[in-house]
Coordinates of C-alpha atoms in Angstrom, one line a residue:
Chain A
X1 CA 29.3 8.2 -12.4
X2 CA 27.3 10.2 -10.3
X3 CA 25.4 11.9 -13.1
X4 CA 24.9 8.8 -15.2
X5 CA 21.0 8.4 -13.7
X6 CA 20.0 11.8 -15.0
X7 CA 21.3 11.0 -18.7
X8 CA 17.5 10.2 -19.9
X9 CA 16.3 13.8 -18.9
X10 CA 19.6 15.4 -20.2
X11 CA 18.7 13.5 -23.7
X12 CA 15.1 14.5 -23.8
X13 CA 15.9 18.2 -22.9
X14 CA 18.5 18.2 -25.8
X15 CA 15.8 17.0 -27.7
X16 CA 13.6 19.7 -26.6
X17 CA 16.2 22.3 -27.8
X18 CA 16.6 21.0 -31.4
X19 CA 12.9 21.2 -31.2
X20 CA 13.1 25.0 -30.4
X21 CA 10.2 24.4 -27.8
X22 CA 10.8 25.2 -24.1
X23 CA 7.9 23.7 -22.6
X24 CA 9.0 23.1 -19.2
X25 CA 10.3 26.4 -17.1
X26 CA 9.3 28.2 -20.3
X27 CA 10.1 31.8 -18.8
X28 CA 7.4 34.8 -18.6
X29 CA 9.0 37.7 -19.7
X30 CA 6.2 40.1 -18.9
X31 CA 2.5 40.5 -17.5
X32 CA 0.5 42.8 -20.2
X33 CA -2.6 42.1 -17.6
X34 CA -3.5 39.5 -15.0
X35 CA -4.3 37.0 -17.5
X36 CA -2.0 38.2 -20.5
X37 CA 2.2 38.1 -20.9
X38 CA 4.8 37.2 -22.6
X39 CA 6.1 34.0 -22.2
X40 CA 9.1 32.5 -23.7
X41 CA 8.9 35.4 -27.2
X42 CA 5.2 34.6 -27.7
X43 CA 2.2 37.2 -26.4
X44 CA -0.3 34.5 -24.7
X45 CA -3.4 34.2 -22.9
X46 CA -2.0 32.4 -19.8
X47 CA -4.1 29.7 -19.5
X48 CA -2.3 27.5 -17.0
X49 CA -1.1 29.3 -14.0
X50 CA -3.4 28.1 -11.2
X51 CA -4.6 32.0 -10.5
X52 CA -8.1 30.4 -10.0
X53 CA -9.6 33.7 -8.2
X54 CA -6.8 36.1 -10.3
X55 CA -5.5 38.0 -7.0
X56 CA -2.1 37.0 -7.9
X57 CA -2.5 40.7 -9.2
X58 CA -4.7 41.9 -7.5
X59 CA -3.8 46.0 -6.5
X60 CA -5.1 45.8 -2.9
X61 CA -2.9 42.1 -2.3
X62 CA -0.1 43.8 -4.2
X63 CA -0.4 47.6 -1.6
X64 CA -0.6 45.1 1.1
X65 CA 2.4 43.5 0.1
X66 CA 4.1 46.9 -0.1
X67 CA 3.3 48.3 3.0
X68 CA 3.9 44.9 5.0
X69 CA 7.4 45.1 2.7
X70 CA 8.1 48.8 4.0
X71 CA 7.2 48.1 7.7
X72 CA 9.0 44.6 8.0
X73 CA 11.4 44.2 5.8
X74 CA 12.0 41.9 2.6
X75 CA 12.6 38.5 5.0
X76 CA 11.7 37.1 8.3
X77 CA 15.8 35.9 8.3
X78 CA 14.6 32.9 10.7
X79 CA 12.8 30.1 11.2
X80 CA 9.0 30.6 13.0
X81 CA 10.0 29.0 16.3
X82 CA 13.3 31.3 16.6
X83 CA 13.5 34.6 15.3
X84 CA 10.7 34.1 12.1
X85 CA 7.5 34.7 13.9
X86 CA 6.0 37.9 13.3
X87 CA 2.1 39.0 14.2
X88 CA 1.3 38.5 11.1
X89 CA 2.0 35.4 10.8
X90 CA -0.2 34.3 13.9
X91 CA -2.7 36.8 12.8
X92 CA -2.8 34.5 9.5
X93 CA -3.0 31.3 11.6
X94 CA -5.9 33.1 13.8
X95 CA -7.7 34.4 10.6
X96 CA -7.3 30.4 8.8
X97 CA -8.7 28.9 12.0
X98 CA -11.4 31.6 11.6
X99 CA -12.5 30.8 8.2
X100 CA -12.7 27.2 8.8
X101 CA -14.2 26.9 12.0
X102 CA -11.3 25.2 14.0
X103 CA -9.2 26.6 16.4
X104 CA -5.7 25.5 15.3
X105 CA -3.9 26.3 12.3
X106 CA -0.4 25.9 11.1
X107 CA 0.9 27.8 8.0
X108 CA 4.1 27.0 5.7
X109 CA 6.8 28.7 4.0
X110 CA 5.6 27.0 0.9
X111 CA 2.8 24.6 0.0
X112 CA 5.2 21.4 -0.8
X113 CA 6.4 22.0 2.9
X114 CA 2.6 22.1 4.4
X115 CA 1.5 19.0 2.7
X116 CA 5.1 16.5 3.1
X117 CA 5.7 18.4 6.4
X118 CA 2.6 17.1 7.8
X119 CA 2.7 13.7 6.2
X120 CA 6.1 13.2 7.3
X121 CA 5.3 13.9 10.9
X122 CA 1.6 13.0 11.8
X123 CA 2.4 9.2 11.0
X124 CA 5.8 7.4 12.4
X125 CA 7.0 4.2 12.5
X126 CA 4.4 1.6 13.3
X127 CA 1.8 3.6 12.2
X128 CA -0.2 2.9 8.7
X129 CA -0.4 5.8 5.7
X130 CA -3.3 4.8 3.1
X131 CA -2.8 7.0 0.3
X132 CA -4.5 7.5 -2.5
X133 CA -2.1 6.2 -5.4
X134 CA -2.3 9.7 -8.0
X135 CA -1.5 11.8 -4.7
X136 CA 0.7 14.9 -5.2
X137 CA 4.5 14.5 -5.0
X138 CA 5.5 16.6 -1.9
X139 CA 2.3 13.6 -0.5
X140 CA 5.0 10.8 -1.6
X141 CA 7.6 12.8 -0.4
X142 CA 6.2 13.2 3.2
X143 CA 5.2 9.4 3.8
X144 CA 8.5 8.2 2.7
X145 CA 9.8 10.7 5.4
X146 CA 7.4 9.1 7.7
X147 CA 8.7 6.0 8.5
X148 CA 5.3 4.2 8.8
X149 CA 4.1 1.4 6.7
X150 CA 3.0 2.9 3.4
X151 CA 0.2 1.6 1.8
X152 CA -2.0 3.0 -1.6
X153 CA -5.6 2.4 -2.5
X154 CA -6.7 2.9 -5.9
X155 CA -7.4 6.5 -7.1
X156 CA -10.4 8.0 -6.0
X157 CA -11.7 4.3 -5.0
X158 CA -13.7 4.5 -1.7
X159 CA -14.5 0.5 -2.1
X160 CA -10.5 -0.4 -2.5
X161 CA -10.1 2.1 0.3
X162 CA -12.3 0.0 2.5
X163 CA -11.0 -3.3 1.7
X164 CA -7.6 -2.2 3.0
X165 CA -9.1 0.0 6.3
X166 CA -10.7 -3.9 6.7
X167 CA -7.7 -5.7 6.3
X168 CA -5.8 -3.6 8.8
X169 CA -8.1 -4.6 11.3
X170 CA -6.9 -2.8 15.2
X171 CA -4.5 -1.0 13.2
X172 CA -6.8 1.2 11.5
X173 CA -6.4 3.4 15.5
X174 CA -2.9 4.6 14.1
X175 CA -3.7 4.8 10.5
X176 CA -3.7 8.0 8.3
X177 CA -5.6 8.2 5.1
X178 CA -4.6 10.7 3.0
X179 CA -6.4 12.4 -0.1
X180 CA -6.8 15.6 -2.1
X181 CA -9.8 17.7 -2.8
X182 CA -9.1 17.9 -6.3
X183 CA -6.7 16.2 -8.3
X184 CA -4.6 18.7 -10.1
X185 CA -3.4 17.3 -13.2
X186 CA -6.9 15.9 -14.4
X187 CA -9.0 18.1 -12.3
X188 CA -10.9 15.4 -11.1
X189 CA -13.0 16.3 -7.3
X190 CA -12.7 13.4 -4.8
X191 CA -15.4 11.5 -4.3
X192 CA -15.0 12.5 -0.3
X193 CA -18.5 11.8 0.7
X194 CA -17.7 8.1 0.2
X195 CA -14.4 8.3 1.6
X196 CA -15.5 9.8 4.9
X197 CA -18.4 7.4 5.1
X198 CA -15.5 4.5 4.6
X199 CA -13.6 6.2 7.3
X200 CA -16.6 6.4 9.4
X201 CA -16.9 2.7 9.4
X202 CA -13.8 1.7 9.6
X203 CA -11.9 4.6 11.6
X204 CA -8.5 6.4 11.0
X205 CA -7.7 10.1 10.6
X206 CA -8.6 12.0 7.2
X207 CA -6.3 14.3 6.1
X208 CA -7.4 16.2 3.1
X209 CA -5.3 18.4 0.8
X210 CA -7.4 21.2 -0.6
X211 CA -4.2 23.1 -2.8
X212 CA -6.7 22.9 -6.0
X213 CA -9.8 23.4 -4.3
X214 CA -9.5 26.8 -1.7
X215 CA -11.5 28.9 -3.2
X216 CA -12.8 26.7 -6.1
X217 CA -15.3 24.4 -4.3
X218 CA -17.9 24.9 -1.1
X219 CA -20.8 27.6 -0.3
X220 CA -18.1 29.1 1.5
X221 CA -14.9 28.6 -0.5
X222 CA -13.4 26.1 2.0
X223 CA -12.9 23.5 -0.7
X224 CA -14.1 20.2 -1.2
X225 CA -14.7 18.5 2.3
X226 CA -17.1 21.7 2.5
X227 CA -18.6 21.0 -1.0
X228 CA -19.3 17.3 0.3
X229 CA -20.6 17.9 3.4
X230 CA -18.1 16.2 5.6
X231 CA -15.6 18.8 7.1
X232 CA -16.1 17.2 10.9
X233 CA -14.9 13.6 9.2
X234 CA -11.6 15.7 8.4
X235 CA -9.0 15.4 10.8
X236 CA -6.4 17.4 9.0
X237 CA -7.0 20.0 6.4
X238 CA -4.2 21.1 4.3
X239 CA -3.8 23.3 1.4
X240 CA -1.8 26.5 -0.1
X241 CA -1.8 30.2 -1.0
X242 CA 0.1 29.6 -4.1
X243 CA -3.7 29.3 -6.3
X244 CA -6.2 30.6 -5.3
X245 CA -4.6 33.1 -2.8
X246 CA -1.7 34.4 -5.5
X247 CA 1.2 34.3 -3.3
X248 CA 3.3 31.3 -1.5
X249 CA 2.6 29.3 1.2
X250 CA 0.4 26.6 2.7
X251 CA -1.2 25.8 5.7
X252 CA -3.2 23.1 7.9
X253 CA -6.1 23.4 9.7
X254 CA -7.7 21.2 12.4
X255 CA -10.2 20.5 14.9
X256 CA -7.7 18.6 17.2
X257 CA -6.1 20.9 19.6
X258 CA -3.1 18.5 19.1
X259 CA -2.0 20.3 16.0
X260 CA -0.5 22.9 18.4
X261 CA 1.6 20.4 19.8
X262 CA 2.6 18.7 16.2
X263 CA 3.8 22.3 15.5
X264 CA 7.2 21.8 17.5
X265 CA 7.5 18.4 15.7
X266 CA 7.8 19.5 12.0
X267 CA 10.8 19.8 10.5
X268 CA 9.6 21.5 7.6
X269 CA 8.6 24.0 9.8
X270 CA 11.3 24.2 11.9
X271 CA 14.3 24.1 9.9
X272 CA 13.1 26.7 7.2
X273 CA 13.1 30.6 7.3
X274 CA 9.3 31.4 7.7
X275 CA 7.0 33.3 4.6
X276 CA 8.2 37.0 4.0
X277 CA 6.5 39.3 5.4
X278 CA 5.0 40.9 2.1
X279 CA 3.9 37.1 1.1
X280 CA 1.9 37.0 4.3
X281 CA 0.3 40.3 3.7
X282 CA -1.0 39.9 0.1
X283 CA -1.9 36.5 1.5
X284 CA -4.2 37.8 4.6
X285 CA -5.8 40.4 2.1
X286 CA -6.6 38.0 -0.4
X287 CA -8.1 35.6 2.0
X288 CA -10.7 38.8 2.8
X289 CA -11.5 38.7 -1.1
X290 CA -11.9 35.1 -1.4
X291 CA -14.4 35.5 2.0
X292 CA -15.9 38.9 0.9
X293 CA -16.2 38.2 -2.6
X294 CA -18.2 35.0 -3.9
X295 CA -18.7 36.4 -6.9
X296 CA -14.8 35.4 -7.5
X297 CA -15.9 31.6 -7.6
X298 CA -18.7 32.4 -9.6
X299 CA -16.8 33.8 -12.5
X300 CA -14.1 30.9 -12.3
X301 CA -16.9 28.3 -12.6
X302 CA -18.9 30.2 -15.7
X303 CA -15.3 30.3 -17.1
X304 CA -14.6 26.3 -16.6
X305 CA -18.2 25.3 -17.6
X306 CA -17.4 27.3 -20.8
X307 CA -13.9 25.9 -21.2
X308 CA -14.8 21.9 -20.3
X309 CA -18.4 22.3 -22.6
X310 CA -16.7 23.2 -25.9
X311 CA -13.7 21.1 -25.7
X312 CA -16.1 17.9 -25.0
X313 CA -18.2 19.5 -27.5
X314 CA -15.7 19.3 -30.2
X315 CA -14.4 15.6 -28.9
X316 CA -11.8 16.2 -26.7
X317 CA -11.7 14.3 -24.0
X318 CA -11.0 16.5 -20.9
X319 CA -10.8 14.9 -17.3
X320 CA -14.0 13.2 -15.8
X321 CA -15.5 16.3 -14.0
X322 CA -16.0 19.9 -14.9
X323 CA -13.5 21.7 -12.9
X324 CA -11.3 24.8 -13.2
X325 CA -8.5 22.1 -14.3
X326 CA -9.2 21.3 -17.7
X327 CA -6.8 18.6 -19.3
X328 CA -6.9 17.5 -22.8
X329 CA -4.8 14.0 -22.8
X330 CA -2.5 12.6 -25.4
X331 CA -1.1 9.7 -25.9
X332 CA 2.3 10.2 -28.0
X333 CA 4.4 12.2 -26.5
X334 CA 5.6 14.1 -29.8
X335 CA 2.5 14.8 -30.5
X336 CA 1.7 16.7 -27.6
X337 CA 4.8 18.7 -27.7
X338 CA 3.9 19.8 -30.6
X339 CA 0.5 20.9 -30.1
X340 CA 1.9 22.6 -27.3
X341 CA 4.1 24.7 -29.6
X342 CA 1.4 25.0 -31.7
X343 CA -0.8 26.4 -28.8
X344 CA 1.9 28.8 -27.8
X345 CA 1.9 29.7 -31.4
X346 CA -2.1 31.0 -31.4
X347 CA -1.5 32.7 -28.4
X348 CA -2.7 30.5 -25.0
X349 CA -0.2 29.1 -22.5
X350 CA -1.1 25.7 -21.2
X351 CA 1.0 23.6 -19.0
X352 CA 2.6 20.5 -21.0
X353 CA 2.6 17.7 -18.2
X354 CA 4.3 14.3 -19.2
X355 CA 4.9 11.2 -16.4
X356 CA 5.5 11.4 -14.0
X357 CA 3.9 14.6 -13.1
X358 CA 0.4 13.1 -15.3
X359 CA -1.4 10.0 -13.3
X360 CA -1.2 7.7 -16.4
X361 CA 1.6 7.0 -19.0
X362 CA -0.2 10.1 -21.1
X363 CA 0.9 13.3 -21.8
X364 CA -1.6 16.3 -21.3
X365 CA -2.3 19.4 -22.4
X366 CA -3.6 20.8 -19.0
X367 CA -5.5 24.7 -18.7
X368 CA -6.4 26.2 -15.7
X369 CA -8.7 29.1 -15.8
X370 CA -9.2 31.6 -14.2
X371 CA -11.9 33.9 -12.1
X372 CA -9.8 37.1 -14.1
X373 CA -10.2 35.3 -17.6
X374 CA -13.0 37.1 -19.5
X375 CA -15.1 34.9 -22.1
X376 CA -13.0 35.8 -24.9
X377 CA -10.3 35.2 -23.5
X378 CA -12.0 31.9 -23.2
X379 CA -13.4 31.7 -26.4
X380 CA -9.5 32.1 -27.9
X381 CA -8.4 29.3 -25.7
X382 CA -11.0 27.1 -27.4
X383 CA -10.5 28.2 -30.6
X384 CA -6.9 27.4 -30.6
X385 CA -8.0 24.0 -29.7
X386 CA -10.2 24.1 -32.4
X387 CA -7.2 24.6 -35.0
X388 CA -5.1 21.9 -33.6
X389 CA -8.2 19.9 -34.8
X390 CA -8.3 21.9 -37.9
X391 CA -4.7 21.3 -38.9
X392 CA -4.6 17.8 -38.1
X393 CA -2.8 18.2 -35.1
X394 CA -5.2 16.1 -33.1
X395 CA -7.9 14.2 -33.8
X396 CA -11.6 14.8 -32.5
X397 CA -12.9 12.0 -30.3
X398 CA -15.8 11.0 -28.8
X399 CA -15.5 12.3 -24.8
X400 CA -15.8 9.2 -22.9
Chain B
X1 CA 22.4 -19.0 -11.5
X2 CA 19.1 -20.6 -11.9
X3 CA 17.7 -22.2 -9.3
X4 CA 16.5 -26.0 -9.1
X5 CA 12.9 -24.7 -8.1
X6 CA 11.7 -23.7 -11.5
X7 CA 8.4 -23.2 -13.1
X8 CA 7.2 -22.2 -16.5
X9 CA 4.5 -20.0 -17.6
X10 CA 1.2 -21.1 -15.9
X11 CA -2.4 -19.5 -16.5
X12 CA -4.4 -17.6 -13.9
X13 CA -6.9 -20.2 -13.4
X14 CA -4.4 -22.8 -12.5
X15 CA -3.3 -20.7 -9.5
X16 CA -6.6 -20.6 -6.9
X17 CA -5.1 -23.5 -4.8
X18 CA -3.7 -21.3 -1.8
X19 CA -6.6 -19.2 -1.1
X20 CA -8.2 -20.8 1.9
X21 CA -5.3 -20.0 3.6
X22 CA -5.8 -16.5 3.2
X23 CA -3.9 -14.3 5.7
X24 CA -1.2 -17.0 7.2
X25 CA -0.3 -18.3 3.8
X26 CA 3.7 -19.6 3.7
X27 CA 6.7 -18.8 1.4
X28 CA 5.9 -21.6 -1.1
X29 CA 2.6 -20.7 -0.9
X30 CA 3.4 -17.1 -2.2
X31 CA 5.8 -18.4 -4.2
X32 CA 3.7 -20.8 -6.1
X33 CA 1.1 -18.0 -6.9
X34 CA 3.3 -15.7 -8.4
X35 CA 4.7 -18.0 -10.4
X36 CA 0.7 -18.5 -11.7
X37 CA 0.5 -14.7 -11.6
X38 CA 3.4 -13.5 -13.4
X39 CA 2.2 -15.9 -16.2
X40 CA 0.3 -12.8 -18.0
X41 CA 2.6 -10.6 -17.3
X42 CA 5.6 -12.5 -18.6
X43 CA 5.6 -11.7 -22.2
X44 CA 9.4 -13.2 -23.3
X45 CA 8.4 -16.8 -21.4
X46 CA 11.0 -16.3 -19.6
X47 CA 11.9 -19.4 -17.3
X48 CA 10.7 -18.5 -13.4
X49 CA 12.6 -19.6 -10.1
X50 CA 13.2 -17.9 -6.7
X51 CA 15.9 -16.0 -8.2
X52 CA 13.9 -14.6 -11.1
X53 CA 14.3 -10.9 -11.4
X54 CA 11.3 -9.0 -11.9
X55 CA 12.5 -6.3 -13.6
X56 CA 16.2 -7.0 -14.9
X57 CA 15.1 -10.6 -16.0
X58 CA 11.2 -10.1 -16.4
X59 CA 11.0 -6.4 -17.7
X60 CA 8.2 -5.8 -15.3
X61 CA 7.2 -2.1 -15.8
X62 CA 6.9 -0.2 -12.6
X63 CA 2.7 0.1 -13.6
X64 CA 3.5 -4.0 -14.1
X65 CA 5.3 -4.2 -10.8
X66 CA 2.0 -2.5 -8.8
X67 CA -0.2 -4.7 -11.2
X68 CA 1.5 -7.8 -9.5
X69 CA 1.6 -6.5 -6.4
X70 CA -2.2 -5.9 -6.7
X71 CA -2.7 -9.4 -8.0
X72 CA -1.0 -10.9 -4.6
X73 CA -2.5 -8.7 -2.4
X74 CA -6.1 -9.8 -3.8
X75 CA -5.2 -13.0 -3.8
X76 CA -4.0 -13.8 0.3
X77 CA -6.4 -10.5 1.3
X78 CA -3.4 -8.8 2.7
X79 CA -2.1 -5.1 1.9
X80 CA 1.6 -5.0 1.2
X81 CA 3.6 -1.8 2.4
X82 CA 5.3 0.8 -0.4
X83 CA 8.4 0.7 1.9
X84 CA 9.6 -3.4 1.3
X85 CA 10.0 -2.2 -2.9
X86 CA 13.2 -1.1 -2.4
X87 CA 15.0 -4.3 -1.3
X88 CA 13.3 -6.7 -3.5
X89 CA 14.8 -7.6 -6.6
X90 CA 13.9 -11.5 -7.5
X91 CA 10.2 -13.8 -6.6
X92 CA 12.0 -15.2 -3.9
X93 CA 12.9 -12.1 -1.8
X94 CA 9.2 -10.7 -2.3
X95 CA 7.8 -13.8 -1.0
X96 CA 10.3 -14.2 1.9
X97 CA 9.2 -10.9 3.0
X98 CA 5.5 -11.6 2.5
X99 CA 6.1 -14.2 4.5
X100 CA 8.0 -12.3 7.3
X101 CA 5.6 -9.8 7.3
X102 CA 3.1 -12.5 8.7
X103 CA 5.1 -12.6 12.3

């Protein structure tokens, strides 16, 4: 039977529902603010909806929207090599490349598409993909499009990343190595100092997907190549404007003038209808913000300092660096769930991740805040951690 | 359905015989050190040979599977590709393709 393979996820949604707990597409019903709704019945803090800078509501991104809406239209209808290519779309490329320094940039209906798009095409058969093994599903996704040898290195690892640059020897010319800036289900930051330095020595082409870490890391907001120091070791700079920026999309940046060339070669770009034109407007103004105003990324970090201190404080293990991505991990899967409900219950809305989406075989309670959180918003967060403790719902441990 | 080529459980230390032929190594030599390697791993004792399953007969995990993997790539200082997984069932197809994937 065709449907027999999806029997395991048909039981444990069933499951779910005799639960009463709708943890996965739980559906918000209403914003009350840009960090307040109502999400499946419940009136929550939403504290996991990766609006690190909070200009998913911004009112100058949303008039752009509605102007660019009035004057173009609700859709492109086409594809950005036929009929889909409006000025705004190259002024977004033009304005991408401006930001980063480069002279070539590519943007994508949606961030999934950037990231496999590029993956899928830079690399083809006979060429080598090193990928770091917790990489992002559309990642996976793209090198199995590929065609080329496929080979991981250990998370984060720059010495098992070396080993295998060695043991590819001549090969390491047509070889792609392919990381993230930070980790989005742990919030862990790549340690990408090392990793260019292994590159350096052993050659290869970096790409680097920044989707958690535009607008979160770097003097400039560029992410974390620009936190580390090593943007001219990054051949290929990917990321998207579904975070930080507030709308959809993604893009990739670089300092080869070949990318124009590996435009006409992407399927994913090709074959799609391109970004709407009110998605590329609130995207172009909230690039402005996240340029014009630092004081964004500020905010967001006093927020995650606050979050990540208090939860280690009261011994829960959160991820291994202080990041806007704070994840509380759990190893029994009921458990979770129902901490989750009881979360929902005291008002916060955190994302309930279980495996495959979570790099171990733990389940986690994952917060992302947010530039547009105030502190009490962030002290409520904590303090409904602090109850699961309370009640017995989890137990305090010492932060490793 | 057992094939005359069989091997019990053997302990890691047992298994450091094939490594000065690091990169070049043949099918019986992959063969022979996953026999040693799957040793840990094989928690029923069940009896190894080329046609030795590593999932339907071994219950390898997936995380088990990429331990394994690890283990052989360590071992003959070799990376082996993501893309082979998919056609290899039993010991004896994984180190036939090792094996090709030296020409």
């Amino acid at each position: 039977m065709l449907f027999d393979k999806f029997q395991t996820m048909a039981d444990f949604q069933a499951e779910l529902a005799e639960k009463e707990v709708k943890p996965f597409g739980a559906v918000t019903e209403k914003f009350l603010s840009p960090t307040q709704g109502i999400v499946g019945g419940y009136e929550v803090i939403l504290a996991g909806t990766n609006n690190y800078l909070g200009l998913a509501y911004e009112p100058s991104c949303i008039e752009a929207a509605r102007k660019a809406a009035e004057q173009w239209g609700t859709g492109t209808t086409g594809s950005r090599l036929a009929n889909g290519s409006f000025i705004g779309h190259q002024l977004l490329e033009q304005e991408l490349a401006d930001f980063y320094g480069v002279s070539h940039a590519i943007t994508f209906t949606t961030g999934y598409s950037a990231t496999m798009g590029m993956c899928a095409t830079l690399a083809g058969p006979g060429d080598v993909i090193l990928l770091d093994a917790d990489s992002h599903a559309s990642i996976y996704a793209g090198v199995k499009l590929s065609g080329a040898d496929i080979i991981r290195f250990k998370h984060s690892n720059p010495d098992d990343l070396a080993k295998r640059l060695r043991r590819l020897g001549d090969r390491t010319s047509n070889t792609l190595i392919v990381v993230e800036g930070i980790y989005s289900m742990l919030g862990d930051v790549a340690p990408l100092k090392e990793i260019a330095a292994v590159k350096r020595e052993y050659g290869g082409y970096l790409f680097v997907d920044e989707a958690h870490s535009l607008g979160v890391l770097g003097a400039t907001g560029r992410g974390a190549a620009e936190a580390a120091g090593v943007e001219e070791d990054v051949d290929f700079l990917a990321g998207t404007f579904s975070k930080s920026l507030g709308s959809t999309g993604g893009y990739c940046v670089s300092q080869h003038a070949d990318l124009d060339i590996i435009r006409y070669c992407i399927h994913a770009y090709i074959f799609t209808a391109s970004a709407s034109p009110s998605v590329v407007a609130s995207t172009r103004q909230a690039l402005k913000l996240l340029r014009e105003q630092p004081e964004l990324r500020v905010k967001l970090w006093l927020n995650a300092n606050q979050l990540y201190a208090a939860l280690k404080e009261m011994g829960l293990p959160p991820g291994p660096d202080i990041s806007p991505v704070v994840a509380v991990e759990l190893e029994d899967r009921d458990q979770a769930i129902r901490c989750w409900n009881a979360l929902m219950e005291a008002g916060v809305y955190v994302n309930l991740v279980i495996p495959p989406a979570s790099p171990s075989t733990n389940f986690l309670l994952r917060c992302s805040v947010s530039a547009a959180h105030t502190s009490e918003q962030i002290d409520t967060i904590i303090s409904a951690f602090a109850k699961l403790i309370k009640n017995g719902q989890i137990s305090s441990r010492q932060a490793s | 359905m057992q094939d005359s080529k069989s091997f019990g459980q053997q302990p890691l230390h047992s298994i450091n015989h094939c490594t000065e032929t690091m990169h070049m190594a043949d099918y019986d030599q992959y063969l022979d050190f996953m026999y040693g390697a799957l040793g840990a791993l094989n928690k029923e004792g069940v009896e190894l040979s080329e046609t030795t399953d590593l999932v339907a007969d071994i219950g390898l995990s997936s995380l088990e599977v990429m331990e394994f993997i690890e283990m052989i790539e360590d071992e003959f200082d070799i990376s082996i590709p993501l893309n082979i997984l998919p056609d290899i069932n039993t010991v004896g197809q994984l180190a036939q393709k090792l094996q090709d994937l030296n020409d």
